[in-house]
Amino acid sequence: MDDFSYTNGRLHAEGVPVDKIASKVGTPTFVYSSATLLGHYRRLAEAFAPVDPAICFAVKSCGNPEICRLVAGAGAGFDVVSVGELERVWLSGAPMSGVVFAGVGKRRDEMLAALDGRYSPLAKSGVKVNGLGPEGRGPIGLFNVESEQELEVLEDAAREVGVVASATLRVNPDVDARTHRHTTTGKRENKFGIDLARAPAAFDRFGDSPHLNLRGLHMHLGSPIYSPDPYTEALERILVRIDEIERNGHRVDRLNIGGGIGADYETGSTPSYASYAERIVPMLLPLVGRGVKILMEPGRTLIANAGVLLVRVEYVKETSGGRFVVCDAGMNALIRPALYDAFHFVWPVRVGEGQAPTRRSKKPEGPGLVPSHVVGPVCESADAFIRDWPMPPVERGDLLAVFSAGAYGMSMASTYNDHPLPAEVLVDKDSWRTIRARQSVAAMLLGPEACGPQPAEATA
Ligand code: LLP
């Protein structure tokens, strides 16, 4: 599951007691485990090894450049959805050829930057990676195009640059991913992709373009998906269309099955990678045999359980509505409970005898638990991590860990109510380092240039 566990009543990230990190860096702080992230990556790659997929890490789930560097080192490419994410990948030093660019509203200037680094918004900033500016970095690997009109714009952008843009067409297979309505993307009422039935006609129209190389199809059904069924349902429909496209005389050599595989927010809540793979892989093998490259875009399943959010208890107050544990961060740092009613297991970082959780469950059990509403400082009643939550009693000044916060935590964090962005720390075995310093109030209000040199990185 992950590398966060209690030893002698103290929560550790791998070999590091997390209270030690909080005492040096403060709170709120996201703490990531390298071992968990790399372990998930390795297990996913192993499960799908028979189809040797290109695994493109979804940058939107957690875009810290050090996290990107870590997964790139393990062999990952990247899924990006904006020029900002694109530049983030470039800054992390990863090759552009491993990048796929999805997103339903790509602008032409974003396409230009993805086709040629001379158009990068960082081109005139003087920023260099390995001594080189963005010029000459080459085009990205693939665009995931979401409409016929977007194909026209991409064709036109590629003509201007004088290159051929490689693309897959994102199709909407009208399959229910059986997940939260805000994160369902493969139903026909969702804005993503084009109707699957229209894909063959799009290939007929754009298949011979001198500036487009339309190579195949892309799907992304939603997130999180806790069963292989939506994938197999969608693939059944998509494979029929791929045959049709090929019968019409076009070559298909790419199929992107998107992201969406779940994460273990509650111990055991996600099936093993093997149980997804054993249903999905057999459907893909014939394509692979015909030379089709498979791509995947996982985010959450790799990084969610590789991160916890550390917050400090500011106040505990009993009201007629219950016991409120008021923390120094809430929906500003982790918006998922407020936005999706998402479950995140919350527990004190230091616990007494017998109070270390044996598993993370929606119904914790153990001696001396007290029902609590764990809330943040933001002026919204939606600002709660969890309500009516049986937890060991805590006091002002105690530390809490919000588990499984690595995905869509920091990347969705905001400065709402003018709370500066949290710090981020990466643990590797017994050592740790700050991979993003806490934003200062001065930087938040005046911009980083107004703040002079940043404090040196904390490391232990
Ligand atoms: N590919 C595409 C085209 C996507 O839109 C997404 C996620 C992914 C890949 C990665 O999905 P993953 O493997 O991480 O499930 N903020 C929400 C999740 C939104 C997901 C948006 N798209 C949450 O916190 O639950």
Coordinates of C-alpha atoms and ligand atoms in Angstrom, one line a residue:
M1 CA 0.0 0.0 0.0
D2 CA 2.5 2.7 1.1
D3 CA 5.5 3.5 3.3
F4 CA 3.8 5.6 6.0
S5 CA 3.5 3.6 9.2
Y6 CA 3.6 4.0 13.0
T7 CA 6.6 2.8 15.0
N8 CA 6.6 3.3 18.7
G9 CA 3.5 5.5 18.5
R10 CA 5.1 7.9 16.0
L11 CA 4.2 8.2 12.3
H12 CA 7.1 7.6 10.0
A13 CA 7.5 8.2 6.3
E14 CA 9.9 5.4 5.3
G15 CA 12.6 5.8 8.0
V16 CA 11.8 9.4 9.0
P17 CA 9.5 10.4 11.9
V18 CA 7.3 13.0 10.3
D19 CA 7.1 15.2 13.4
K20 CA 10.8 15.8 12.9
I21 CA 10.0 17.2 9.4
A22 CA 7.2 19.4 10.8
S23 CA 9.4 20.8 13.5
K24 CA 11.9 22.0 10.9
V25 CA 9.7 23.0 8.0
G26 CA 6.4 23.8 9.8
T27 CA 2.9 23.0 8.6
P28 CA 1.0 22.6 6.4
T29 CA 3.4 20.4 4.5
F30 CA 3.0 17.6 2.0
V31 CA 5.4 14.8 2.7
Y32 CA 6.0 12.3 -0.2
S33 CA 7.7 8.9 -0.1
S34 CA 10.0 8.1 -3.0
A35 CA 9.7 4.4 -2.2
T36 CA 5.9 4.4 -2.4
L37 CA 5.9 6.3 -5.7
L38 CA 8.6 4.2 -7.3
G39 CA 7.1 1.0 -5.9
H40 CA 3.7 1.8 -7.4
Y41 CA 5.3 2.7 -10.8
R42 CA 7.2 -0.6 -10.8
R43 CA 4.2 -2.7 -9.9
L44 CA 2.0 -1.0 -12.5
A45 CA 4.7 -1.5 -15.2
E46 CA 5.1 -5.1 -14.2
A47 CA 1.4 -5.8 -14.4
F48 CA 1.1 -4.4 -17.9
A49 CA 4.5 -5.6 -19.1
P50 CA 3.0 -8.0 -21.7
V51 CA 1.9 -4.9 -23.7
D52 CA 4.9 -2.8 -22.8
P53 CA 3.0 0.4 -22.4
A54 CA 4.4 3.9 -22.4
I55 CA 3.4 5.1 -18.9
C56 CA 2.8 8.8 -19.1
F57 CA 2.5 10.3 -15.5
A58 CA -0.5 12.7 -15.3
V59 CA 1.3 15.9 -14.2
K60 CA -2.0 17.4 -13.0
S61 CA -2.0 14.9 -10.1
C62 CA 1.2 16.2 -8.6
G63 CA 3.5 18.4 -10.7
N64 CA 6.4 19.1 -8.4
P65 CA 9.5 19.0 -10.7
E66 CA 11.3 16.7 -8.3
I67 CA 8.4 14.2 -8.4
C68 CA 8.4 14.5 -12.2
R69 CA 12.2 13.9 -12.2
L70 CA 11.7 10.8 -10.0
V71 CA 9.1 9.2 -12.2
A72 CA 11.1 10.1 -15.4
G73 CA 14.1 8.4 -13.9
A74 CA 11.9 5.2 -13.5
G75 CA 11.1 5.4 -17.2
A76 CA 7.8 7.4 -17.3
G77 CA 6.7 9.9 -19.9
F78 CA 4.2 12.6 -19.1
D79 CA 0.6 13.5 -19.7
V80 CA 0.1 17.3 -19.7
V81 CA -3.0 19.5 -20.2
S82 CA -1.7 23.0 -20.5
V83 CA 1.4 24.9 -21.6
G84 CA 2.2 25.4 -17.9
E85 CA 2.4 21.6 -17.3
L86 CA 4.3 21.2 -20.6
E87 CA 7.0 23.7 -19.4
R88 CA 7.0 22.0 -16.0
V89 CA 8.0 18.8 -17.7
W90 CA 10.7 20.6 -19.7
L91 CA 12.0 22.2 -16.4
S92 CA 12.3 18.7 -14.9
G93 CA 14.7 17.8 -17.6
A94 CA 12.6 15.0 -19.2
P95 CA 12.6 14.6 -23.0
M96 CA 9.7 16.2 -24.8
S97 CA 9.3 13.1 -27.0
G98 CA 7.7 11.3 -24.0
V99 CA 5.0 13.9 -23.6
V100 CA 1.4 13.5 -24.6
F101 CA -0.8 16.7 -24.5
A102 CA -4.5 16.2 -23.7
G103 CA -7.0 18.9 -22.7
V104 CA -10.3 19.9 -24.2
G105 CA -9.5 23.6 -24.7
K106 CA -5.9 23.7 -26.0
R107 CA -5.0 27.2 -27.4
R108 CA -3.1 27.6 -30.6
D109 CA -0.2 29.2 -28.8
E110 CA 0.0 26.1 -26.5
M111 CA 0.1 23.9 -29.5
L112 CA 2.9 26.0 -31.0
A113 CA 5.0 25.7 -27.8
A114 CA 4.4 21.9 -27.9
L115 CA 5.5 21.7 -31.5
D116 CA 8.6 23.8 -31.2
G117 CA 10.4 25.2 -28.1
R118 CA 11.1 28.5 -29.9
Y119 CA 7.4 29.3 -29.2
S120 CA 7.8 28.4 -25.5
P121 CA 6.6 31.1 -23.1
L122 CA 9.9 30.6 -21.3
A123 CA 11.9 31.2 -24.5
K124 CA 12.8 34.8 -23.6
S125 CA 13.1 34.2 -19.9
G126 CA 16.7 33.0 -20.0
V127 CA 15.8 29.8 -18.2
K128 CA 18.1 26.9 -19.1
V129 CA 17.8 23.2 -18.5
N130 CA 21.1 21.3 -18.7
G131 CA 22.6 24.5 -20.1
L132 CA 20.1 24.7 -23.0
G133 CA 17.1 27.0 -23.5
P134 CA 13.8 25.6 -24.9
E135 CA 14.9 26.2 -28.5
G136 CA 15.8 22.9 -30.0
R137 CA 14.1 20.7 -27.5
G138 CA 12.0 19.1 -30.2
P139 CA 8.3 18.5 -30.5
I140 CA 6.2 16.5 -28.0
G141 CA 5.3 12.9 -28.7
L142 CA 1.6 13.1 -29.3
F143 CA -1.4 15.4 -29.0
N144 CA -4.6 13.9 -27.7
V145 CA -7.1 15.9 -29.9
E146 CA -10.6 16.4 -28.6
S147 CA -12.6 17.7 -31.6
E148 CA -12.5 18.0 -35.4
Q149 CA -12.1 21.8 -35.0
E150 CA -9.1 21.2 -32.8
L151 CA -7.6 19.0 -35.6
E152 CA -8.0 22.0 -37.9
V153 CA -6.2 24.3 -35.5
L154 CA -3.4 21.8 -34.9
E155 CA -3.0 21.2 -38.6
D156 CA -2.7 25.0 -39.1
A157 CA -0.2 25.4 -36.2
A158 CA 1.9 22.5 -37.6
R159 CA 1.9 24.1 -41.0
E160 CA 3.1 27.4 -39.5
V161 CA 6.0 25.7 -37.7
G162 CA 6.7 23.5 -40.7
V163 CA 6.4 20.2 -38.9
V164 CA 4.1 17.2 -38.9
A165 CA 2.1 16.9 -35.6
S166 CA 1.6 13.4 -34.3
A167 CA -1.9 13.0 -32.8
T168 CA -4.4 10.5 -31.4
L169 CA -8.1 11.3 -31.4
R170 CA -9.8 11.3 -28.0
V171 CA -13.0 9.5 -28.3
N172 CA -15.9 9.4 -25.9
P173 CA -17.1 5.8 -25.7
D174 CA -20.2 6.6 -23.6
V175 CA -19.2 4.3 -20.8
D176 CA -20.0 5.0 -17.1
A177 CA -16.8 4.9 -15.0
R178 CA -19.0 4.6 -11.9
T179 CA -17.2 7.3 -10.1
H180 CA -18.0 10.8 -8.8
R181 CA -20.1 12.8 -11.3
H182 CA -17.5 15.6 -11.2
T183 CA -14.7 13.2 -12.4
T184 CA -16.6 11.1 -14.9
T185 CA -15.3 11.9 -18.4
G186 CA -16.3 9.1 -20.7
K187 CA -20.1 9.5 -20.8
R188 CA -21.7 11.2 -23.8
E189 CA -22.9 14.2 -21.8
N190 CA -19.3 15.0 -20.8
K191 CA -17.4 17.6 -22.7
F192 CA -14.4 15.3 -23.5
G193 CA -13.5 13.8 -26.9
I194 CA -15.7 13.2 -29.9
D195 CA -18.4 10.6 -30.3
L196 CA -16.8 7.3 -31.0
A197 CA -19.0 6.8 -34.1
R198 CA -17.5 9.9 -35.7
A199 CA -13.9 8.8 -35.4
P200 CA -13.7 6.9 -38.7
A201 CA -14.9 10.0 -40.6
A202 CA -12.3 12.2 -38.8
F203 CA -9.6 9.8 -40.1
D204 CA -11.0 10.0 -43.6
R205 CA -10.9 13.8 -43.4
F206 CA -7.5 14.3 -41.8
G207 CA -5.8 11.0 -42.6
D208 CA -3.9 12.4 -45.6
S209 CA -3.0 15.8 -44.1
P210 CA 0.7 16.7 -44.8
H211 CA 0.9 18.4 -41.4
L212 CA -0.9 15.8 -39.2
N213 CA -0.1 12.2 -38.5
L214 CA -3.3 10.9 -37.0
R215 CA -2.0 7.7 -35.4
G216 CA -4.8 6.3 -33.4
L217 CA -7.3 6.8 -30.5
H218 CA -7.2 8.0 -27.0
M219 CA -9.7 7.5 -24.1
H220 CA -9.9 8.6 -20.5
L221 CA -13.0 7.5 -18.7
G222 CA -12.8 9.1 -15.4
S223 CA -11.1 9.0 -12.0
P224 CA -10.9 7.0 -9.8
I225 CA -12.1 3.8 -11.4
Y226 CA -12.3 0.9 -9.0
S227 CA -12.9 -1.9 -11.5
P228 CA -11.5 -3.1 -14.8
D229 CA -15.1 -3.2 -16.2
P230 CA -15.3 0.3 -17.6
Y231 CA -12.0 -0.1 -19.4
T232 CA -13.1 -3.4 -21.0
E233 CA -16.5 -2.0 -21.9
A234 CA -14.9 1.0 -23.6
L235 CA -12.2 -1.1 -25.3
E236 CA -14.8 -3.5 -26.8
R237 CA -16.4 -0.5 -28.5
I238 CA -13.1 1.2 -29.5
L239 CA -11.5 -1.9 -31.0
V240 CA -14.5 -2.2 -33.4
R241 CA -13.8 1.3 -34.6
I242 CA -10.1 0.8 -34.9
D243 CA -10.9 -2.1 -37.3
E244 CA -13.2 0.1 -39.2
I245 CA -10.6 2.9 -39.5
E246 CA -8.0 0.4 -40.7
R247 CA -10.4 -1.1 -43.2
N248 CA -10.9 2.4 -44.6
G249 CA -7.2 2.4 -45.4
H250 CA -5.6 4.2 -42.5
R251 CA -2.8 2.9 -40.3
V252 CA -3.4 2.9 -36.6
D253 CA -0.3 2.5 -34.4
R254 CA -1.2 4.2 -31.1
L255 CA -3.9 3.5 -28.5
N256 CA -3.9 5.5 -25.3
I257 CA -6.1 4.0 -22.6
G258 CA -5.9 7.0 -20.3
G259 CA -5.6 7.1 -16.5
G260 CA -8.1 6.6 -13.8
I261 CA -6.9 3.5 -11.9
G262 CA -7.9 3.9 -8.2
A263 CA -5.8 4.4 -5.1
D264 CA -6.1 2.9 -1.7
Y265 CA -7.8 5.7 0.3
E266 CA -9.1 3.0 2.6
T267 CA -7.0 -0.1 3.0
G268 CA -7.8 -2.6 0.3
S269 CA -10.2 -0.3 -1.5
T270 CA -8.5 -0.7 -4.9
P271 CA -8.1 -3.9 -6.7
S272 CA -4.5 -5.0 -7.4
Y273 CA -2.9 -3.8 -10.7
A274 CA -2.8 -7.5 -11.7
S275 CA -6.6 -7.7 -11.6
Y276 CA -6.9 -4.7 -13.9
A277 CA -4.2 -6.0 -16.2
E278 CA -5.6 -9.6 -16.4
R279 CA -8.8 -8.2 -18.0
I280 CA -7.3 -5.4 -20.0
V281 CA -4.1 -6.8 -21.3
P282 CA -5.7 -9.7 -23.3
M283 CA -7.8 -7.2 -25.2
L284 CA -4.7 -5.2 -26.1
L285 CA -2.3 -8.0 -27.1
P286 CA -3.7 -8.5 -30.6
L287 CA -3.1 -4.8 -31.3
V288 CA 0.4 -4.9 -29.9
G289 CA 1.0 -7.9 -32.2
R290 CA 0.1 -5.6 -35.1
G291 CA 2.6 -3.0 -34.1
V292 CA 0.3 -0.7 -32.0
K293 CA 2.0 1.1 -29.2
I294 CA -0.1 1.3 -26.0
L295 CA 0.0 4.4 -23.8
M296 CA -1.4 4.9 -20.2
E297 CA -1.8 8.1 -18.2
P298 CA -1.9 7.2 -14.5
G299 CA -1.6 9.9 -11.9
R300 CA -3.6 9.1 -8.8
T301 CA -2.7 5.5 -8.4
L302 CA 1.0 6.3 -8.4
I303 CA 1.1 9.3 -6.2
A304 CA -2.0 9.5 -4.0
N305 CA -0.7 7.1 -1.3
A306 CA 2.8 8.4 -1.7
G307 CA 1.9 11.6 0.1
V308 CA 0.5 12.7 3.4
L309 CA -0.5 16.3 4.4
L310 CA 0.8 17.3 7.8
V311 CA -1.3 19.9 9.6
R312 CA -1.2 21.3 13.1
V313 CA -4.1 21.6 15.5
E314 CA -4.7 25.3 16.3
Y315 CA -7.8 24.9 18.5
V316 CA -10.1 22.2 19.9
K317 CA -13.6 23.4 20.8
E318 CA -16.7 21.6 22.0
T319 CA -19.9 23.1 20.8
S320 CA -23.5 21.8 20.9
G321 CA -22.7 20.6 17.3
G322 CA -19.8 18.4 18.4
R323 CA -16.1 18.6 19.0
F324 CA -14.3 20.7 16.4
V325 CA -10.6 20.1 15.8
V326 CA -9.5 23.3 13.9
C327 CA -6.3 22.9 11.9
D328 CA -3.9 25.3 10.3
A329 CA -5.0 24.2 6.8
G330 CA -8.1 22.7 5.2
M331 CA -9.6 23.0 1.8
N332 CA -7.0 25.5 0.8
A333 CA -4.4 22.7 1.0
L334 CA -6.6 19.7 0.1
I335 CA -9.9 20.5 -1.5
R336 CA -11.0 16.9 -2.3
P337 CA -13.2 16.4 0.7
A338 CA -15.0 19.7 0.1
L339 CA -15.3 19.2 -3.7
Y340 CA -16.0 15.5 -4.0
D341 CA -16.9 14.3 -0.5
A342 CA -13.7 12.4 -0.8
F343 CA -12.6 10.2 2.1
H344 CA -9.1 10.9 3.5
F345 CA -8.1 9.0 6.6
V346 CA -6.9 11.5 9.3
W347 CA -5.0 10.5 12.4
P348 CA -2.7 12.1 15.0
V349 CA 1.0 11.8 14.1
R350 CA 1.8 10.7 17.7
V351 CA -0.5 8.2 19.4
G352 CA -0.7 6.4 22.7
E353 CA -0.5 2.7 23.4
G354 CA -2.7 0.7 21.1
Q355 CA -3.9 3.7 19.1
A356 CA -1.8 3.2 16.0
P357 CA -4.3 2.3 13.2
T358 CA -3.9 -1.3 12.1
R359 CA -5.6 -0.4 8.8
R360 CA -7.1 2.8 7.4
S361 CA -10.8 2.3 7.4
K362 CA -13.9 4.5 7.2
K363 CA -14.9 3.0 10.6
P364 CA -11.8 3.1 12.8
E365 CA -11.9 1.1 16.0
G366 CA -9.7 1.2 19.1
P367 CA -9.5 2.4 22.7
G368 CA -10.4 5.9 23.6
L369 CA -11.6 7.3 20.2
V370 CA -13.5 10.5 20.4
P371 CA -15.9 11.7 17.5
S372 CA -14.5 14.8 16.0
H373 CA -15.0 17.2 13.1
V374 CA -11.6 17.9 11.7
V375 CA -11.8 21.2 10.0
G376 CA -9.6 24.0 8.5
P377 CA -9.3 27.7 9.0
V378 CA -11.1 28.8 5.8
C379 CA -14.3 30.7 6.1
E380 CA -16.6 28.1 4.5
S381 CA -18.6 25.4 6.1
A382 CA -17.4 23.0 3.4
D383 CA -13.9 23.4 4.9
A384 CA -13.6 20.1 6.7
F385 CA -11.3 17.1 6.2
I386 CA -13.7 14.8 7.8
R387 CA -16.7 14.9 10.1
D388 CA -18.0 12.7 13.0
W389 CA -14.7 11.0 12.9
P390 CA -13.7 8.7 15.7
M391 CA -10.1 9.7 16.5
P392 CA -7.7 9.6 19.4
P393 CA -8.2 12.9 21.3
V394 CA -5.9 15.7 20.4
E395 CA -4.9 19.1 21.8
R396 CA -3.8 22.4 20.6
G397 CA -0.4 22.1 19.0
D398 CA -0.7 18.4 18.1
L399 CA 0.1 17.3 14.6
L400 CA -2.3 15.4 12.3
A401 CA -1.6 13.5 9.1
V402 CA -4.2 13.5 6.3
F403 CA -3.4 10.3 4.4
S404 CA -3.5 9.6 0.7
A405 CA -3.1 13.3 -0.1
G406 CA -0.3 13.0 -2.7
A407 CA -2.6 13.2 -5.7
Y408 CA -4.7 16.3 -6.5
G409 CA -3.5 17.8 -3.2
M410 CA -0.8 20.3 -3.8
S411 CA -1.8 20.6 -7.5
M412 CA -5.3 21.8 -6.5
A413 CA -4.2 23.8 -3.5
S414 CA -5.0 27.5 -3.5
T415 CA -4.3 30.7 -1.6
Y416 CA -8.0 31.2 -0.8
N417 CA -8.5 33.4 2.2
D418 CA -4.8 34.4 1.6
H419 CA -3.3 31.3 3.2
P420 CA 0.1 30.8 1.5
L421 CA 0.7 27.5 -0.4
P422 CA 2.1 24.6 1.7
A423 CA 5.6 23.3 1.6
E424 CA 6.5 20.0 0.0
V425 CA 9.1 17.5 1.3
L426 CA 10.5 14.3 -0.3
V427 CA 11.6 11.4 1.8
D428 CA 14.0 8.8 0.6
K429 CA 14.7 6.1 3.2
D430 CA 16.2 7.9 6.2
S431 CA 16.7 11.3 4.6
W432 CA 14.5 14.0 3.5
R433 CA 14.6 17.4 1.7
T434 CA 12.3 20.3 0.9
I435 CA 11.3 20.1 -2.7
R436 CA 9.2 23.3 -2.6
A437 CA 9.6 25.9 0.1
R438 CA 6.5 27.1 1.8
Q439 CA 5.2 30.2 0.1
S440 CA 5.8 33.3 2.2
V441 CA 3.0 35.8 2.7
A442 CA 5.3 38.4 1.0
A443 CA 5.7 36.1 -2.1
M444 CA 2.0 35.4 -2.1
L445 CA 1.1 39.1 -2.0
L446 CA 4.0 40.7 -3.9
G447 CA 5.4 37.9 -6.2
P448 CA 8.6 36.0 -5.6
E449 CA 10.8 38.8 -7.2
A450 CA 9.7 41.2 -4.4
C451 CA 11.1 38.9 -1.7
G452 CA 14.8 38.7 -2.3
P453 CA 16.7 35.5 -1.8
Q454 CA 14.7 32.5 -0.6
P455 CA 15.8 30.8 2.7
A456 CA 18.1 27.9 2.1
E457 CA 16.5 24.4 1.7
A458 CA 16.0 22.5 4.9
T459 CA 17.5 19.0 4.7
A460 CA 18.3 16.3 7.2
Ligands
LLP1 N1 -5.5 11.5 -18.5 C1 -6.5 12.5 -18.6 C2 -6.8 12.9 -20.0 C3 -7.1 13.0 -17.5 O1 -8.0 14.0 -17.7 C4 -6.7 12.6 -16.2 C5 -7.3 13.1 -15.0 C6 -5.7 11.6 -16.1 C7 -5.2 11.1 -17.3 C8 -5.2 11.1 -14.8 O2 -6.2 10.4 -14.1 P1 -5.8 9.6 -12.8 O3 -4.9 8.4 -13.2 O4 -5.0 10.5 -11.9 O5 -7.0 9.1 -12.2 N2 -9.3 16.3 -9.1 C9 -9.9 15.0 -9.1 C10 -9.4 14.1 -10.3 C11 -9.6 14.7 -11.6 C12 -8.9 13.9 -12.7 C13 -8.9 14.7 -14.0 N3 -8.3 14.0 -15.1 C14 -9.7 14.3 -7.8 O6 -9.1 14.9 -6.9 O7 -10.3 13.2 -7.6

